[in-house]
Short mmCIF file of C-alpha atoms in Angstrom, two decimals:
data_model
loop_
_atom_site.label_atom_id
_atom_site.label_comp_id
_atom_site.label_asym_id
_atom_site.label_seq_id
_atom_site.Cartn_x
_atom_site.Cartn_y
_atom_site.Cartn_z
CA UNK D 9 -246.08 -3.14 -32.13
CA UNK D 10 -243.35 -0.79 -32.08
CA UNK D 11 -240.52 -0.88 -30.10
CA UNK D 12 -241.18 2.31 -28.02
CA UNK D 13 -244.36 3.54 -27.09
CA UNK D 14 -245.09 7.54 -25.60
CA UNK D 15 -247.86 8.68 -25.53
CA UNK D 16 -248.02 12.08 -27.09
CA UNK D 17 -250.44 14.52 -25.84
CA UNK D 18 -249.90 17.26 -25.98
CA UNK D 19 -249.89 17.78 -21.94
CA UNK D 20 -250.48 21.43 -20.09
CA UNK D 21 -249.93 22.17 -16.89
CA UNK D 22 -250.16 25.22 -14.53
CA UNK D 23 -246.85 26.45 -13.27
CA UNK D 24 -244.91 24.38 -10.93
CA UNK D 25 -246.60 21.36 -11.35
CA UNK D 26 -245.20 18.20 -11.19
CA UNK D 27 -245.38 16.63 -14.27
CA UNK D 28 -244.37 13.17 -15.34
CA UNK D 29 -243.78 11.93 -19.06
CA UNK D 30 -243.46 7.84 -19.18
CA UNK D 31 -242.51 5.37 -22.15
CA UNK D 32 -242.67 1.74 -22.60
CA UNK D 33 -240.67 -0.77 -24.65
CA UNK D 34 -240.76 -3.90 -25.29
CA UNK D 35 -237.35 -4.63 -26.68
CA UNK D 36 -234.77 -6.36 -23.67
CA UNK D 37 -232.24 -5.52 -24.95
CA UNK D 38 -232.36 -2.26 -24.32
CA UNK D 39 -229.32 -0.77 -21.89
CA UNK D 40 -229.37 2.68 -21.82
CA UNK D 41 -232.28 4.80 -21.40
CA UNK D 42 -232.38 8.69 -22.17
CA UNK D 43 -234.65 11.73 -22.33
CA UNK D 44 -234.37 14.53 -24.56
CA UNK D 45 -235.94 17.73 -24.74
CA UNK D 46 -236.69 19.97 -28.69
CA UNK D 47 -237.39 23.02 -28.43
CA UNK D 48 -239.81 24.18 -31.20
CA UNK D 49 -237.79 24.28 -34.46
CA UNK D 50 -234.84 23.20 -33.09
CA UNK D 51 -232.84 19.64 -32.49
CA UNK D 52 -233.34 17.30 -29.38
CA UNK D 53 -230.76 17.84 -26.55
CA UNK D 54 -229.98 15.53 -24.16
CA UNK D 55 -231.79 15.77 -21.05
CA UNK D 56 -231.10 12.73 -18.86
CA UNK D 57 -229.19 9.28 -19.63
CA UNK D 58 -229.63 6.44 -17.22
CA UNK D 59 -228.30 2.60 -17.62
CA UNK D 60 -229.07 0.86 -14.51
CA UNK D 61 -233.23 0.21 -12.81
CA UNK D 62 -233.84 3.29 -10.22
CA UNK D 63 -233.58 6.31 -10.01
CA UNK D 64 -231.91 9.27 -11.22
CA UNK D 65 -231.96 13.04 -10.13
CA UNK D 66 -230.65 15.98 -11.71
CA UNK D 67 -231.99 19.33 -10.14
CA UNK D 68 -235.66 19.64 -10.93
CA UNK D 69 -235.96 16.53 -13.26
CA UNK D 70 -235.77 12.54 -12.00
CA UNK D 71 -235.68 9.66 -14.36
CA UNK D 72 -236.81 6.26 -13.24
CA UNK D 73 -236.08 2.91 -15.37
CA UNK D 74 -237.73 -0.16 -14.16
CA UNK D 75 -236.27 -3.24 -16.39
CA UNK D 76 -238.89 -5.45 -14.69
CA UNK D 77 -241.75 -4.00 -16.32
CA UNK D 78 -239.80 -2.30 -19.31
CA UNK D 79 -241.34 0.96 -18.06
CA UNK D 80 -239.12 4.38 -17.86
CA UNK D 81 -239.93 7.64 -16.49
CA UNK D 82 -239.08 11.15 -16.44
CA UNK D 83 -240.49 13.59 -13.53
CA UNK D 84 -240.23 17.73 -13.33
CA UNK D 85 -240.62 19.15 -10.31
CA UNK D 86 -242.12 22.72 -9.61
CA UNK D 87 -242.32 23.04 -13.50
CA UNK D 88 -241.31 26.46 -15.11
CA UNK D 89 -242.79 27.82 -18.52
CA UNK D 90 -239.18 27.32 -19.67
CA UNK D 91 -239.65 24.04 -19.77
CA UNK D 92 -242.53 23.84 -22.30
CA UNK D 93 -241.23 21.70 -25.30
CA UNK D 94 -241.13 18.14 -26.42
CA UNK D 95 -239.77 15.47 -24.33
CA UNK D 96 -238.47 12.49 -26.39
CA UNK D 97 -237.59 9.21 -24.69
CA UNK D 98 -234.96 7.22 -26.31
CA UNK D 99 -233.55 3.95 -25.98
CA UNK D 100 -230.31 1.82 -26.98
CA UNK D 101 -228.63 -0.89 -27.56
CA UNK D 102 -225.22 -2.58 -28.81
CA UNK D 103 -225.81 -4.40 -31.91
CA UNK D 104 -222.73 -6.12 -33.57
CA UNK D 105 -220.62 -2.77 -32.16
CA UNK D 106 -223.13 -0.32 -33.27
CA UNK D 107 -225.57 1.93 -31.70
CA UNK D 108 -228.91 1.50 -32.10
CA UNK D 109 -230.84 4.04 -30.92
CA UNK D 110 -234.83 3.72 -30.67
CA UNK D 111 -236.77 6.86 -30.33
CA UNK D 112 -240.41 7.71 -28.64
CA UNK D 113 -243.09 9.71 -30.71
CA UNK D 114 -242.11 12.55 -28.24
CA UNK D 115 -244.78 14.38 -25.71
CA UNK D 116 -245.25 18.11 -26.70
CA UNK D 117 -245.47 19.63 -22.60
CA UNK D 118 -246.67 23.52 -22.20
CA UNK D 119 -246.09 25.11 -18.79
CA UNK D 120 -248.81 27.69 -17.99
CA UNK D 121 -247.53 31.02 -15.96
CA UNK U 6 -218.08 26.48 -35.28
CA UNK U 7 -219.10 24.21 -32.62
CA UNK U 8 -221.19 20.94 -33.41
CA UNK U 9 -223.13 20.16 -35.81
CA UNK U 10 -224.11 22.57 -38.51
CA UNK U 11 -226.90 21.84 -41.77
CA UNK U 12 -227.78 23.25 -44.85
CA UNK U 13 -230.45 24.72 -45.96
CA UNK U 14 -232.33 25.59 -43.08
CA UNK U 15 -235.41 25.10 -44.94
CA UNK U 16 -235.72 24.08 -48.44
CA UNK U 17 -239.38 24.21 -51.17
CA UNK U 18 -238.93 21.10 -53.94
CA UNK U 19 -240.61 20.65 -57.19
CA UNK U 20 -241.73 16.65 -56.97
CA UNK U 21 -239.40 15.20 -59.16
CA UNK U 22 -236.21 16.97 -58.29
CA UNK U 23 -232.99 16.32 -56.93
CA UNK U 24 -231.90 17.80 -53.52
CA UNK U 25 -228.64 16.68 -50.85
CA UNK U 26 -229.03 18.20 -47.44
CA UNK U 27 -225.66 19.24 -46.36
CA UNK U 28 -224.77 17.95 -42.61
CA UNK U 29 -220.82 19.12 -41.10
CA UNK U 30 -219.93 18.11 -37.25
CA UNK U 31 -216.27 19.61 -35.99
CA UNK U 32 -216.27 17.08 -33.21
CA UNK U 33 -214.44 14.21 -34.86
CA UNK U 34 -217.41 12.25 -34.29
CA UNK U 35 -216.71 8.76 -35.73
CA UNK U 36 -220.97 7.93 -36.24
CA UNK U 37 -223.06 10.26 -38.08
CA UNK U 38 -226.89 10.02 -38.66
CA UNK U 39 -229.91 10.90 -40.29
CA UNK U 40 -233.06 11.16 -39.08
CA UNK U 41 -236.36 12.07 -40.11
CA UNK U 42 -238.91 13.30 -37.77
CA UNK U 43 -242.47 13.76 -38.98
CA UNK U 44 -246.21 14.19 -36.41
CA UNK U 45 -246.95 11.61 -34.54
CA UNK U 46 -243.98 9.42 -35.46
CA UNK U 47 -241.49 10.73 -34.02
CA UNK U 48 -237.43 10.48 -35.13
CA UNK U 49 -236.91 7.79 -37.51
CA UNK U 50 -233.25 6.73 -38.91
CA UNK U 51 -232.63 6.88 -42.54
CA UNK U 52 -229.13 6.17 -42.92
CA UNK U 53 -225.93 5.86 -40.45
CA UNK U 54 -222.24 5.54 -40.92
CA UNK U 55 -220.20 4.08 -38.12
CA UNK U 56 -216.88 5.39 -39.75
CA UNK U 57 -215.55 7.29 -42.77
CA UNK U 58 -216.09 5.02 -45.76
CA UNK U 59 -219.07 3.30 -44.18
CA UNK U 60 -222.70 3.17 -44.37
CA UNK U 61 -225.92 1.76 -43.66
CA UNK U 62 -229.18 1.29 -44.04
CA UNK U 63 -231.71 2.67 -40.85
CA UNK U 64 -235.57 2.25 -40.82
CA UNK U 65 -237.10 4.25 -43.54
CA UNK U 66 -234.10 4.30 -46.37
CA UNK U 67 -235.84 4.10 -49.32
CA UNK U 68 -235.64 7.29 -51.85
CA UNK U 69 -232.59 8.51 -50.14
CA UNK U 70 -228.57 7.82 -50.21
CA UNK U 71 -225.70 9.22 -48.42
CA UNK U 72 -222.01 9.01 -48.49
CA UNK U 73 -219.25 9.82 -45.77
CA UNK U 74 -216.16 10.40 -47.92
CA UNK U 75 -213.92 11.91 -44.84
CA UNK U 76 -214.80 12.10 -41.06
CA UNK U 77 -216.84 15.28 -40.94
CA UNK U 78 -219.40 15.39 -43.93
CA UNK U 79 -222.34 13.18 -44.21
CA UNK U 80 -224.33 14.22 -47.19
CA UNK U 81 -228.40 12.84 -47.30
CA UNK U 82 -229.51 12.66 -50.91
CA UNK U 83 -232.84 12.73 -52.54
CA UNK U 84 -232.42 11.13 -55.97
CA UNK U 85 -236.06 12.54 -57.43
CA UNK U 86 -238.18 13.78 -54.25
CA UNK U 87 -241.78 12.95 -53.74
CA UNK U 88 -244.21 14.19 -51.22
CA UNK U 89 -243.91 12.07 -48.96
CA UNK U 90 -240.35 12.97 -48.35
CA UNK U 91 -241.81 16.12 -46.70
CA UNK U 92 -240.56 16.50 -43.40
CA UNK U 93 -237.71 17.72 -41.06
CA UNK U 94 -234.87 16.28 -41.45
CA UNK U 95 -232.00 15.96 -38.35
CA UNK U 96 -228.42 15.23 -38.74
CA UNK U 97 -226.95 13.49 -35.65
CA UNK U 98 -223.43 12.52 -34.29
CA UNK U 99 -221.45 9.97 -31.99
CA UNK U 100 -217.93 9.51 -30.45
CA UNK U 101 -217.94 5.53 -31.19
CA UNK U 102 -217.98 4.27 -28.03
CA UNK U 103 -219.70 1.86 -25.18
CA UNK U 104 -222.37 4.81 -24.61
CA UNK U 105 -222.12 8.16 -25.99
CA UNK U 106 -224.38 10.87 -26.48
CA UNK U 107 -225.65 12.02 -29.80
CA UNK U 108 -225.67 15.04 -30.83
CA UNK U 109 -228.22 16.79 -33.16
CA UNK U 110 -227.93 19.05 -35.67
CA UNK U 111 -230.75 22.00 -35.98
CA UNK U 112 -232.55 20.56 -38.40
CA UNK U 113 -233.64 21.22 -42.30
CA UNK U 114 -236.99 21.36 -43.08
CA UNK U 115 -238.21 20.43 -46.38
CA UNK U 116 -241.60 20.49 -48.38
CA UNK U 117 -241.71 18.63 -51.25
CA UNK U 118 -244.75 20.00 -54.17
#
């Protein structure tokens, strides 16, 4: 089983949509939880970090962690074309000092106009 | 320049042959990273270094080495490729720290023959 599991698509969507991209784990501990987005031939930025359950909003886009059920979401609201790319969930931890940093298979997301 | 840079941007390889991706990050980034990311299976790590002089092993290490001989360079080496080592390859960064993003480079891709 792996650590993280995403389910990849690939997900479409008409134009301000509200989409939502989820991940499980299975590894506790786990303490931060982030999203980032790629861009087609480019390298994943940061979308989103959260550490604590709950939620998190950041203009358009909310991430939710529940701990309980080792279940993490990310939402867009009224989704734009501009925000067609792949959405990679990504977990940490702290092992002896060092990051470890556990990565979804990524969900490739195209926004219809 | 600001980031993380790599070299080539995409690379063809006789099986067989020798090849180091070049990966250079001006943000005095103590961690540096290598990832993998192939279709379906998202980012994998090959290697890391926590510090200058340090190494270590990630997920999927065989068939490549690296070195981190000063602060900024982290070199990925592939000692005789094979086709399986066919894939995009990301260089990735870290200020040491309790959390701290990481930053990606834009990626090489390489196709091994």
């Amino acid at each position: 089983q792996k650590e993280v599991e995403q389910d990849p698509g690939p997900l479409s969507v008409p134009e301000g949509a509200i989409v939502s991209l989820n991940c499980t784990y299975s590894n506790s501990a786990f303490q931060y939880f982030m999203w980032y987005r790629q861009y087609s031939r480019k390298g994943p930025e940061l979308l989103m970090y959260t550490y604590s359950s709950g939620n998190k909003e950041d203009g358009r886009f909310t991430a939710q962690v529940d701990k309980s059920s080792k279940y993490i979401s990310l939402f867009i609201r009224d989704s734009q074309p501009s925000d067609s790319a792949t959405y990679l969930c990504a977990m940490s931890a702290l092992l002896l000092g060092a990051q470890k940093l556990v990565f979804g298979q990524g969900t490739r997301l195209t926004i219809n106009p | 320049i600001a980031g993380i840079t790599q070299a080539p941007t995409s690379q063809i390889l006789a099986a067989g042959r020798r090849m180091t991706l070049r990966c250079t990050q001006d943000m005095r980034h103590n961690a540096m990273y290598w990832y993998r990311q192939d279709l379906g299976l998202g980012l994998r790590l090959i290697h890391y270094s926590n510090t200058a002089g340090t190494t270590g092993k990630g997920e999927v290490p065989d068939g490549y080495s690296v070195s981190r001989a000063n602060t900024d360079d982290f070199p990925l080496t592939l000692a005789s490729a094979v086709p399986s080592q066919t894939s995009v390859y990301f260089c990735a960064s870290r200020l040491d720290g309790t959390y701290n993003e990481q930053f990606f480079g834009p990626g090489t891709r390489l196709t091994v023959l």
